[in-house]
XYZ file of N, CA, C and O in Angstrom:
676
model
N -171.818 -133.600 223.118
C -171.340 -132.443 222.413
C -172.391 -132.015 221.441
O -172.833 -132.794 220.595
N -172.798 -130.764 221.525
C -173.822 -130.232 220.680
C -173.180 -129.294 219.664
O -172.507 -128.386 220.020
N -173.435 -129.603 218.444
C -172.842 -128.767 217.371
C -173.867 -127.743 216.991
O -175.055 -127.977 216.823
N -173.411 -126.445 216.872
C -174.345 -125.408 216.518
C -174.414 -125.322 214.997
O -173.379 -125.411 214.278
N -175.582 -125.287 214.405
C -175.749 -125.209 212.942
C -175.903 -123.739 212.552
O -176.774 -123.025 213.082
N -175.073 -123.265 211.723
C -175.110 -121.967 211.205
C -175.657 -121.991 209.781
O -175.094 -122.711 208.957
N -176.610 -121.230 209.560
C -177.132 -121.171 208.161
C -177.034 -119.722 207.624
O -177.159 -118.777 208.438
N -176.921 -119.614 206.354
C -176.819 -118.290 205.707
C -175.405 -117.949 205.440
O -174.465 -118.681 205.567
N -175.292 -116.644 204.922
C -173.977 -116.175 204.486
C -173.517 -115.068 205.502
O -174.282 -114.351 206.033
N -172.188 -114.929 205.606
C -171.675 -113.876 206.416
C -171.666 -112.592 205.532
O -171.770 -112.619 204.360
N -171.510 -111.491 206.173
C -171.430 -110.166 205.490
C -170.278 -110.146 204.579
O -170.377 -109.629 203.462
N -169.163 -110.708 204.952
C -168.036 -110.739 204.121
C -168.223 -111.492 202.848
O -167.798 -111.074 201.694
N -168.905 -112.625 202.977
C -169.189 -113.411 201.734
C -170.129 -112.672 200.809
O -169.886 -112.735 199.567
N -171.098 -112.013 201.356
C -172.021 -111.274 200.484
C -171.331 -110.122 199.810
O -171.511 -109.846 198.625
N -170.394 -109.464 200.541
C -169.598 -108.316 199.917
C -168.693 -108.829 198.798
O -168.627 -108.155 197.752
N -168.134 -110.010 198.930
C -167.246 -110.511 197.908
C -168.070 -110.876 196.687
O -167.709 -110.561 195.531
N -169.301 -111.449 196.836
C -170.122 -111.795 195.691
C -170.568 -110.523 195.015
O -170.546 -110.436 193.754
N -170.954 -109.449 195.786
C -171.368 -108.185 195.120
C -170.233 -107.572 194.403
O -170.428 -107.031 193.290
N -169.001 -107.627 194.961
C -167.866 -107.050 194.324
C -167.594 -107.787 192.936
O -167.265 -107.120 191.903
N -167.694 -109.087 192.964
C -167.501 -109.897 191.745
C -168.522 -109.453 190.671
O -168.147 -109.294 189.475
N -169.770 -109.349 191.084
C -170.822 -108.903 190.136
C -170.592 -107.544 189.592
O -170.807 -107.289 188.391
N -170.141 -106.620 190.396
C -169.798 -105.264 189.915
C -168.699 -105.274 188.942
O -168.750 -104.529 187.966
N -167.664 -106.026 189.179
C -166.557 -106.145 188.245
C -166.993 -106.690 186.927
O -166.622 -106.188 185.841
N -167.833 -107.740 186.916
C -168.333 -108.328 185.725
C -169.215 -107.330 184.965
O -169.108 -107.231 183.692
N -170.088 -106.589 185.657
C -170.872 -105.547 184.977
C -170.042 -104.498 184.380
O -170.293 -104.022 183.262
N -168.966 -104.082 185.069
C -168.078 -103.026 184.536
C -167.408 -103.482 183.229
O -167.130 -102.719 182.288
N -167.054 -104.721 183.119
C -166.468 -105.361 181.943
C -167.477 -105.429 180.820
O -167.203 -105.089 179.675
N -168.769 -105.842 181.182
C -169.761 -106.115 180.101
C -170.425 -104.892 179.614
O -170.829 -104.826 178.468
N -170.503 -103.813 180.435
C -171.280 -102.628 179.997
C -170.803 -101.989 178.710
O -171.610 -101.659 177.787
N -169.534 -101.649 178.532
C -169.049 -101.107 177.264
C -169.392 -101.977 176.065
O -169.730 -101.557 174.955
N -169.315 -103.269 176.227
C -169.639 -104.177 175.151
C -171.132 -104.153 174.806
O -171.508 -104.257 173.661
N -171.956 -103.960 175.857
C -173.434 -103.939 175.625
C -173.809 -102.667 174.860
O -174.691 -102.734 173.979
N -173.180 -101.524 175.128
C -173.580 -100.304 174.463
C -173.108 -100.387 172.987
O -173.832 -99.938 172.123
N -171.922 -100.984 172.717
C -171.525 -101.203 171.335
C -172.442 -102.155 170.577
O -172.774 -101.973 169.393
N -172.882 -103.222 171.291
C -173.763 -104.204 170.708
C -175.103 -103.524 170.302
O -175.634 -103.703 169.231
N -175.625 -102.653 171.232
C -176.897 -101.964 170.982
C -176.757 -101.051 169.726
O -177.647 -101.010 168.920
N -175.637 -100.323 169.658
C -175.394 -99.480 168.571
C -175.332 -100.207 167.230
O -175.964 -99.812 166.260
N -174.649 -101.360 167.267
C -174.602 -102.184 166.006
C -175.999 -102.750 165.654
O -176.300 -102.866 164.450
N -176.770 -103.181 166.618
C -178.088 -103.650 166.368
C -178.990 -102.560 165.789
O -179.795 -102.875 164.901
N -178.860 -101.352 166.264
C -179.629 -100.202 165.720
C -179.307 -100.045 164.250
O -180.147 -99.848 163.423
N -177.980 -100.016 163.898
C -177.558 -99.877 162.562
C -178.125 -100.976 161.671
O -178.634 -100.716 160.564
N -178.062 -102.195 162.171
C -178.517 -103.394 161.381
C -180.097 -103.195 161.134
O -180.561 -103.504 160.026
N -180.760 -102.744 162.156
C -182.228 -102.547 162.009
C -182.566 -101.496 160.982
O -183.513 -101.595 160.202
N -181.808 -100.420 161.002
C -182.020 -99.293 160.037
C -181.751 -99.824 158.615
O -182.451 -99.499 157.649
N -180.648 -100.622 158.412
C -180.311 -101.195 157.142
C -181.426 -102.118 156.622
O -181.795 -102.066 155.465
N -181.970 -102.872 157.503
C -183.108 -103.732 157.121
C -184.375 -102.978 156.789
O -185.072 -103.334 155.866
N -184.620 -101.884 157.463
C -185.727 -101.038 157.210
C -185.586 -100.412 155.809
O -186.520 -100.342 155.038
N -184.385 -99.937 155.464
C -184.054 -99.401 154.107
C -184.390 -100.492 153.094
O -184.990 -100.209 151.989
N -183.935 -101.674 153.322
C -184.070 -102.798 152.324
C -185.605 -102.992 152.168
O -186.079 -103.142 150.985
N -186.336 -102.969 153.247
C -187.821 -103.197 153.116
C -188.475 -102.058 152.441
O -189.456 -102.269 151.716
N -187.946 -100.827 152.517
C -188.524 -99.700 151.812
C -188.267 -99.764 150.302
O -189.099 -99.473 149.468
N -187.086 -100.327 149.940
C -186.857 -100.616 148.526
C -187.853 -101.676 147.997
O -188.443 -101.520 146.934
N -188.078 -102.730 148.786
C -189.064 -103.792 148.390
C -190.476 -103.229 148.276
O -191.221 -103.531 147.381
N -190.838 -102.364 149.277
C -192.092 -101.689 149.294
C -192.283 -100.877 148.003
O -193.321 -100.961 147.340
N -191.271 -100.089 147.645
C -191.356 -99.264 146.404
C -191.564 -100.091 145.199
O -192.317 -99.735 144.318
N -190.820 -101.168 145.111
C -191.007 -102.058 143.938
C -192.422 -102.628 143.839
O -193.053 -102.600 142.791
N -192.941 -103.122 144.921
C -194.314 -103.673 144.954
C -195.322 -102.594 144.671
O -196.300 -102.873 143.893
N -195.147 -101.426 145.194
C -196.053 -100.293 144.993
C -196.061 -99.905 143.462
O -197.080 -99.548 142.890
N -194.920 -99.899 142.837
C -194.766 -99.488 141.432
C -195.566 -100.462 140.596
O -196.293 -100.059 139.674
N -195.510 -101.783 140.872
C -196.219 -102.769 140.145
C -197.723 -102.658 140.393
O -198.527 -102.594 139.516
N -198.093 -102.488 141.716
C -199.480 -102.415 142.067
C -200.192 -101.147 141.482
O -201.330 -101.266 140.986
N -199.520 -100.019 141.526
C -200.096 -98.784 141.049
C -199.823 -98.523 139.624
O -200.345 -97.570 138.977
N -199.057 -99.428 138.939
C -198.689 -99.265 137.536
C -198.073 -97.910 137.197
O -198.534 -97.254 136.231
N -197.147 -97.469 138.060
C -196.509 -96.161 137.819
C -195.075 -96.269 138.425
O -194.748 -97.276 139.031
N -194.341 -95.223 138.292
C -193.018 -95.138 138.855
C -193.031 -94.771 140.325
O -193.732 -93.837 140.758
N -192.289 -95.472 141.114
C -192.104 -95.160 142.550
C -190.638 -94.891 142.755
O -189.753 -95.707 142.340
N -190.339 -93.727 143.346
C -188.961 -93.254 143.464
C -188.500 -93.195 144.900
O -189.277 -93.059 145.827
N -187.212 -93.355 145.117
C -186.634 -93.160 146.422
C -185.538 -92.019 146.253
O -184.657 -92.100 145.413
N -185.690 -90.966 147.016
C -184.723 -89.817 146.984
C -183.946 -89.803 148.289
O -184.504 -89.706 149.362
N -182.654 -89.844 148.146
C -181.762 -89.928 149.361
C -181.070 -88.588 149.556
O -180.626 -87.895 148.625
N -180.990 -88.206 150.797
C -180.253 -87.019 151.239
C -179.156 -87.440 152.211
O -179.367 -87.430 153.420
N -177.959 -87.782 151.678
C -176.876 -88.239 152.589
C -176.548 -87.128 153.539
O -176.647 -85.898 153.203
N -176.162 -87.517 154.768
C -175.908 -86.538 155.831
C -174.443 -86.021 155.813
O -173.606 -86.727 156.345
N -174.199 -84.905 155.211
C -172.914 -84.308 155.232
C -172.758 -83.612 156.596
O -173.156 -82.462 156.759
N -172.239 -84.330 157.593
C -172.165 -83.780 158.930
C -173.409 -83.975 159.738
O -173.412 -83.762 160.917
N -174.458 -84.418 159.076
C -175.729 -84.735 159.779
C -176.024 -86.207 159.720
O -175.111 -87.049 159.550
N -177.294 -86.547 159.841
C -177.653 -87.958 159.856
C -178.155 -88.466 158.545
O -178.066 -89.637 158.236
N -178.825 -87.557 157.795
C -179.296 -88.044 156.480
C -180.781 -88.531 156.555
O -181.264 -88.819 157.635
N -181.466 -88.558 155.439
C -182.860 -89.064 155.327
C -183.093 -89.507 153.961
O -182.339 -89.328 153.029
N -184.345 -90.141 153.732
C -184.733 -90.482 152.439
C -186.259 -90.502 152.382
O -186.923 -90.533 153.402
N -186.767 -90.406 151.175
C -188.213 -90.253 150.941
C -188.607 -91.269 149.822
O -187.864 -91.423 148.834
N -189.692 -91.987 150.012
C -190.265 -92.888 148.968
C -191.529 -92.178 148.489
O -192.397 -91.839 149.361
N -191.651 -91.860 147.169
C -192.809 -91.212 146.712
C -193.254 -91.713 145.312
O -192.506 -92.372 144.590
N -194.543 -91.409 144.996
C -195.108 -91.704 143.675
C -194.620 -90.735 142.701
O -194.800 -89.560 142.915
N -193.956 -91.201 141.638
C -193.362 -90.327 140.567
C -194.251 -90.445 139.350
O -193.751 -90.951 138.318
N -195.451 -89.948 139.387
C -196.423 -90.148 138.316
C -196.653 -88.915 137.460
O -197.530 -88.875 136.594
N -195.869 -87.838 137.668
C -196.010 -86.569 136.909
C -197.196 -85.720 137.372
O -197.570 -84.754 136.662
N -197.800 -86.055 138.512
C -198.934 -85.255 138.976
C -198.484 -83.821 139.199
O -197.369 -83.533 139.542
N -199.383 -82.862 138.970
C -199.092 -81.445 139.197
C -198.228 -80.863 138.128
O -197.577 -79.867 138.336
N -198.160 -81.500 136.936
C -197.487 -80.893 135.825
C -196.038 -81.361 135.662
O -195.264 -80.878 134.840
N -195.564 -82.267 136.551
C -194.177 -82.739 136.467
C -193.995 -83.753 135.380
O -194.923 -84.071 134.637
N -192.861 -84.362 135.285
C -192.529 -85.405 134.322
C -192.558 -86.718 135.042
O -191.888 -86.958 136.054
N -193.282 -87.656 134.475
C -193.300 -89.048 134.961
C -191.942 -89.716 134.924
O -191.323 -89.666 133.831
N -191.537 -90.315 135.974
C -190.308 -91.090 135.920
C -189.005 -90.348 135.942
O -187.947 -90.856 135.729
N -189.070 -89.006 136.358
C -187.857 -88.281 136.421
C -187.114 -88.399 137.774
O -186.083 -87.804 137.975
N -187.735 -89.205 138.688
C -187.182 -89.467 140.033
C -186.987 -88.207 140.865
O -186.279 -88.136 141.791
N -187.835 -87.152 140.508
C -187.800 -85.932 141.361
C -189.284 -85.705 141.780
O -190.237 -85.759 140.934
N -189.389 -85.460 143.053
C -190.780 -85.152 143.599
C -191.060 -83.748 143.163
O -190.645 -82.754 143.810
N -191.821 -83.599 142.059
C -192.044 -82.328 141.412
C -192.750 -81.356 142.310
O -192.413 -80.167 142.303
N -193.700 -81.744 143.070
C -194.363 -80.853 144.069
C -195.221 -81.813 144.972
O -195.095 -82.989 144.881
N -196.011 -81.160 145.750
C -196.757 -81.980 146.746
C -197.882 -82.848 146.148
O -198.488 -83.647 146.783
N -198.109 -82.620 144.859
C -199.095 -83.444 144.146
C -198.637 -84.911 143.998
O -199.469 -85.842 143.922
N -197.298 -85.108 143.988
C -196.781 -86.466 143.930
C -196.708 -86.981 145.392
O -195.862 -86.488 146.165
N -197.493 -87.955 145.690
C -197.682 -88.344 147.072
C -196.459 -89.022 147.721
O -195.834 -89.811 147.093
N -196.160 -88.632 148.928
C -195.104 -89.197 149.727
C -195.640 -90.472 150.394
O -196.710 -90.419 151.058
N -194.969 -91.605 150.141
C -195.429 -92.902 150.798
C -194.703 -93.186 152.015
O -195.292 -93.766 152.970
N -193.408 -92.864 152.109
C -192.592 -93.130 153.330
C -191.601 -92.024 153.390
O -191.070 -91.574 152.424
N -191.202 -91.723 154.644
C -190.093 -90.749 154.874
C -189.363 -91.310 156.141
O -189.951 -91.706 157.107
N -188.074 -91.388 155.941
C -187.245 -91.934 157.052
C -186.113 -90.989 157.378
O -185.409 -90.559 156.499
N -185.930 -90.693 158.681
C -184.772 -89.994 159.135
C -183.898 -90.895 160.025
O -184.522 -91.709 160.783
N -182.668 -90.868 159.825
C -181.761 -91.809 160.466
C -181.763 -91.504 161.964
O -181.789 -90.339 162.436
N -181.817 -92.563 162.800
C -181.788 -92.332 164.228
C -180.475 -91.889 164.714
O -179.476 -91.996 164.017
N -180.435 -91.493 165.958
C -179.153 -91.063 166.591
C -178.117 -92.143 166.502
O -178.352 -93.295 166.806
N -176.940 -91.730 166.046
C -175.841 -92.667 165.943
C -175.746 -93.378 164.610
O -174.703 -94.081 164.364
N -176.713 -93.193 163.720
C -176.674 -93.831 162.402
C -176.657 -92.699 161.359
O -177.484 -91.792 161.453
N -175.826 -92.794 160.369
C -175.735 -91.792 159.281
C -175.957 -92.458 157.942
O -175.396 -93.528 157.680
N -176.736 -91.836 157.105
C -176.853 -92.174 155.723
C -175.647 -91.576 155.034
O -175.666 -90.417 154.745
N -174.580 -92.343 154.811
C -173.312 -91.761 154.458
C -173.231 -91.361 152.992
O -172.793 -90.242 152.660
N -173.625 -92.265 152.081
C -173.484 -91.961 150.700
C -174.398 -92.881 149.803
O -174.841 -93.940 150.326
N -174.507 -92.562 148.560
C -175.164 -93.402 147.630
C -174.319 -93.436 146.300
O -173.543 -92.426 146.071
N -174.467 -94.450 145.492
C -173.835 -94.393 144.179
C -174.903 -94.232 143.061
O -174.561 -94.363 141.874
N -176.107 -93.933 143.425
C -177.214 -93.677 142.460
C -176.955 -92.293 141.836
O -176.516 -91.365 142.459
N -177.342 -92.196 140.580
C -177.255 -90.899 139.890
C -178.164 -89.885 140.629
O -179.313 -90.132 140.889
N -177.613 -88.785 141.011
C -178.262 -87.755 141.772
C -178.978 -88.195 143.056
O -179.955 -87.609 143.531
N -178.377 -89.240 143.659
C -178.903 -89.829 144.922
C -180.349 -90.229 144.814
O -181.097 -90.088 145.769
N -180.775 -90.744 143.618
C -182.146 -91.178 143.424
C -182.201 -92.557 142.755
O -181.388 -92.880 141.936
N -183.213 -93.284 143.199
C -183.441 -94.596 142.596
C -184.940 -94.723 142.358
O -185.745 -93.978 142.980
N -185.320 -95.648 141.501
C -186.800 -95.829 141.345
C -187.076 -97.147 140.597
O -186.194 -97.729 139.965
N -188.328 -97.535 140.720
C -188.839 -98.688 139.965
C -189.977 -98.293 139.033
O -190.816 -97.465 139.393
N -189.941 -98.857 137.828
C -191.079 -98.549 136.889
C -192.200 -99.414 137.125
O -192.166 -100.266 138.070
N -193.280 -99.346 136.323
C -194.453 -100.073 136.557
C -194.324 -101.627 136.394
O -195.216 -102.356 136.876
N -193.218 -102.048 135.822
C -192.967 -103.489 135.734
C -192.020 -103.966 136.847
O -191.731 -105.191 136.887
N -191.609 -103.105 137.744
C -190.786 -103.533 138.870
C -189.319 -103.556 138.565
O -188.510 -104.087 139.365
N -188.920 -102.962 137.428
C -187.462 -102.856 137.151
C -186.897 -101.461 137.452
O -187.668 -100.479 137.457
N -185.635 -101.321 137.641
C -185.082 -100.006 137.919
C -185.323 -99.037 136.843
O -185.207 -99.414 135.591
N -185.682 -97.849 137.150
C -185.851 -96.765 136.133
C -184.518 -96.549 135.401
O -183.481 -96.284 136.069
N -184.519 -96.660 134.084
C -183.368 -96.440 133.204
C -182.252 -97.325 133.619
O -181.071 -96.963 133.412
N -182.484 -98.453 134.161
C -181.437 -99.414 134.587
C -180.499 -98.855 135.597
O -179.328 -99.202 135.655
N -180.942 -97.945 136.475
C -180.133 -97.299 137.425
C -179.991 -98.109 138.685
O -180.817 -98.047 139.547
N -178.884 -98.848 138.739
C -178.584 -99.606 139.947
C -177.568 -98.840 140.733
O -176.980 -97.911 140.269
N -177.358 -99.338 141.991
C -176.355 -98.660 142.864
C -176.445 -99.151 144.276
O -177.140 -100.124 144.587
N -175.752 -98.402 145.120
C -175.803 -98.785 146.565
C -176.050 -97.527 147.452
O -175.810 -96.431 147.068
N -176.535 -97.915 148.658
C -176.735 -96.814 149.737
C -175.955 -97.403 150.892
O -176.112 -98.522 151.302
N -175.112 -96.507 151.495
C -174.283 -96.934 152.575
C -174.749 -96.163 153.829
O -174.974 -94.943 153.819
N -174.995 -96.999 154.892
C -175.386 -96.527 156.239
C -174.282 -96.823 157.214
O -173.610 -97.913 157.038
N -174.003 -95.981 158.116
C -172.865 -96.263 159.040
C -172.977 -95.645 160.399
O -173.782 -94.759 160.651
N -172.084 -96.167 161.300
C -171.862 -95.602 162.621
C -170.356 -95.241 162.609
O -169.681 -95.250 161.578
N -169.828 -94.922 163.745
C -168.463 -94.607 163.838
C -167.535 -95.778 163.407
O -166.468 -95.595 162.855
N -168.026 -96.971 163.737
C -167.104 -98.093 163.546
C -167.560 -99.072 162.475
O -166.788 -99.962 162.036
N -168.836 -99.080 162.102
C -169.354 -100.123 161.132
C -170.217 -99.429 160.126
O -170.723 -98.372 160.288
N -170.423 -100.224 159.018
C -171.319 -99.730 157.972
C -172.039 -100.931 157.303
O -171.483 -102.065 157.264
N -173.188 -100.632 156.695
C -173.884 -101.608 155.884
C -174.197 -100.957 154.552
O -174.325 -99.732 154.454
N -174.366 -101.793 153.571
C -174.742 -101.305 152.196
C -175.954 -102.074 151.739
O -176.008 -103.279 151.870
N -176.966 -101.344 151.184
C -178.055 -101.936 150.460
C -177.798 -101.725 149.022
O -177.567 -100.553 148.564
N -177.738 -102.824 148.236
C -177.395 -102.674 146.836
C -178.604 -103.147 145.992
O -179.239 -104.154 146.209
N -178.800 -102.318 144.959
C -179.893 -102.593 143.993
C -179.232 -102.972 142.668
O -178.346 -102.189 142.161
N -179.450 -104.193 142.136
C -178.889 -104.581 140.886
C -179.394 -103.754 139.737
O -180.518 -103.431 139.689
N -178.475 -103.390 138.809
C -178.806 -102.518 137.673
C -179.816 -103.030 136.765
O -180.732 -102.299 136.401
N -179.795 -104.244 136.373
C -180.757 -104.790 135.390
C -182.069 -105.332 135.983
O -183.139 -105.127 135.507
N -181.852 -106.129 137.055
C -183.014 -106.854 137.593
C -183.719 -106.090 138.689
O -184.916 -106.329 138.972
N -182.996 -105.201 139.395
C -183.625 -104.453 140.509
C -183.611 -105.280 141.789
O -184.090 -104.954 142.811
N -182.909 -106.498 141.708
C -182.754 -107.362 142.874
C -181.975 -106.580 143.996
O -181.176 -105.719 143.726
N -182.222 -106.948 145.211
C -181.591 -106.266 146.340
C -180.719 -107.184 147.142
O -181.033 -108.364 147.297
N -179.705 -106.619 147.819
C -178.925 -107.390 148.769
C -178.460 -106.442 149.831
O -178.303 -105.237 149.624
N -178.297 -107.030 151.059
C -177.863 -106.308 152.192
C -176.444 -106.849 152.488
O -176.228 -107.997 152.743
N -175.386 -105.866 152.458
C -174.062 -106.267 152.690
C -173.551 -105.676 153.868
O -173.595 -104.454 154.057
N -172.949 -106.443 154.787
C -172.373 -105.856 155.965
C -172.302 -106.850 157.126
O -172.751 -107.983 156.996
N -171.681 -106.517 158.180
C -171.067 -105.229 158.371
C -169.735 -105.088 157.627
O -169.042 -106.014 157.481
N -169.499 -103.854 157.233
C -168.297 -103.555 156.457
C -167.288 -102.827 157.355
O -167.603 -102.179 158.237
């Protein structure tokens, strides 16, 4: 008696495996898109934190005030600018207002699609560090970034200028 050896898979077996993989992909795909959106938000929050740190170090290095001006997105996405606030061009040093183009822009950030700079608790949506690396006029506060479902806050301590990243909220 000779037994025939069959090797490989039948068409039906392959179809069942493909069907199982398609069902698993259909279940996983919505979760992956939400995960990617949350990772984008977290990355933007970390970038904002690093821009605060950059501003503090530049203020000390340049021995002048470095300011951050926030434009929360009312219906839009929002943006912020990091600039030298040294009174160049006839402005006032340390007023946290970019008086004109003579005060150099160091960084400019626009929120990516799906992320909104929602709000700040800083006076006039501005923050800054003086030449010693402390907040200008002790102005501490928070900046909130968010998506439809989550948000993060970057907080600057009022007296020390220390930073923390809080979230997801």
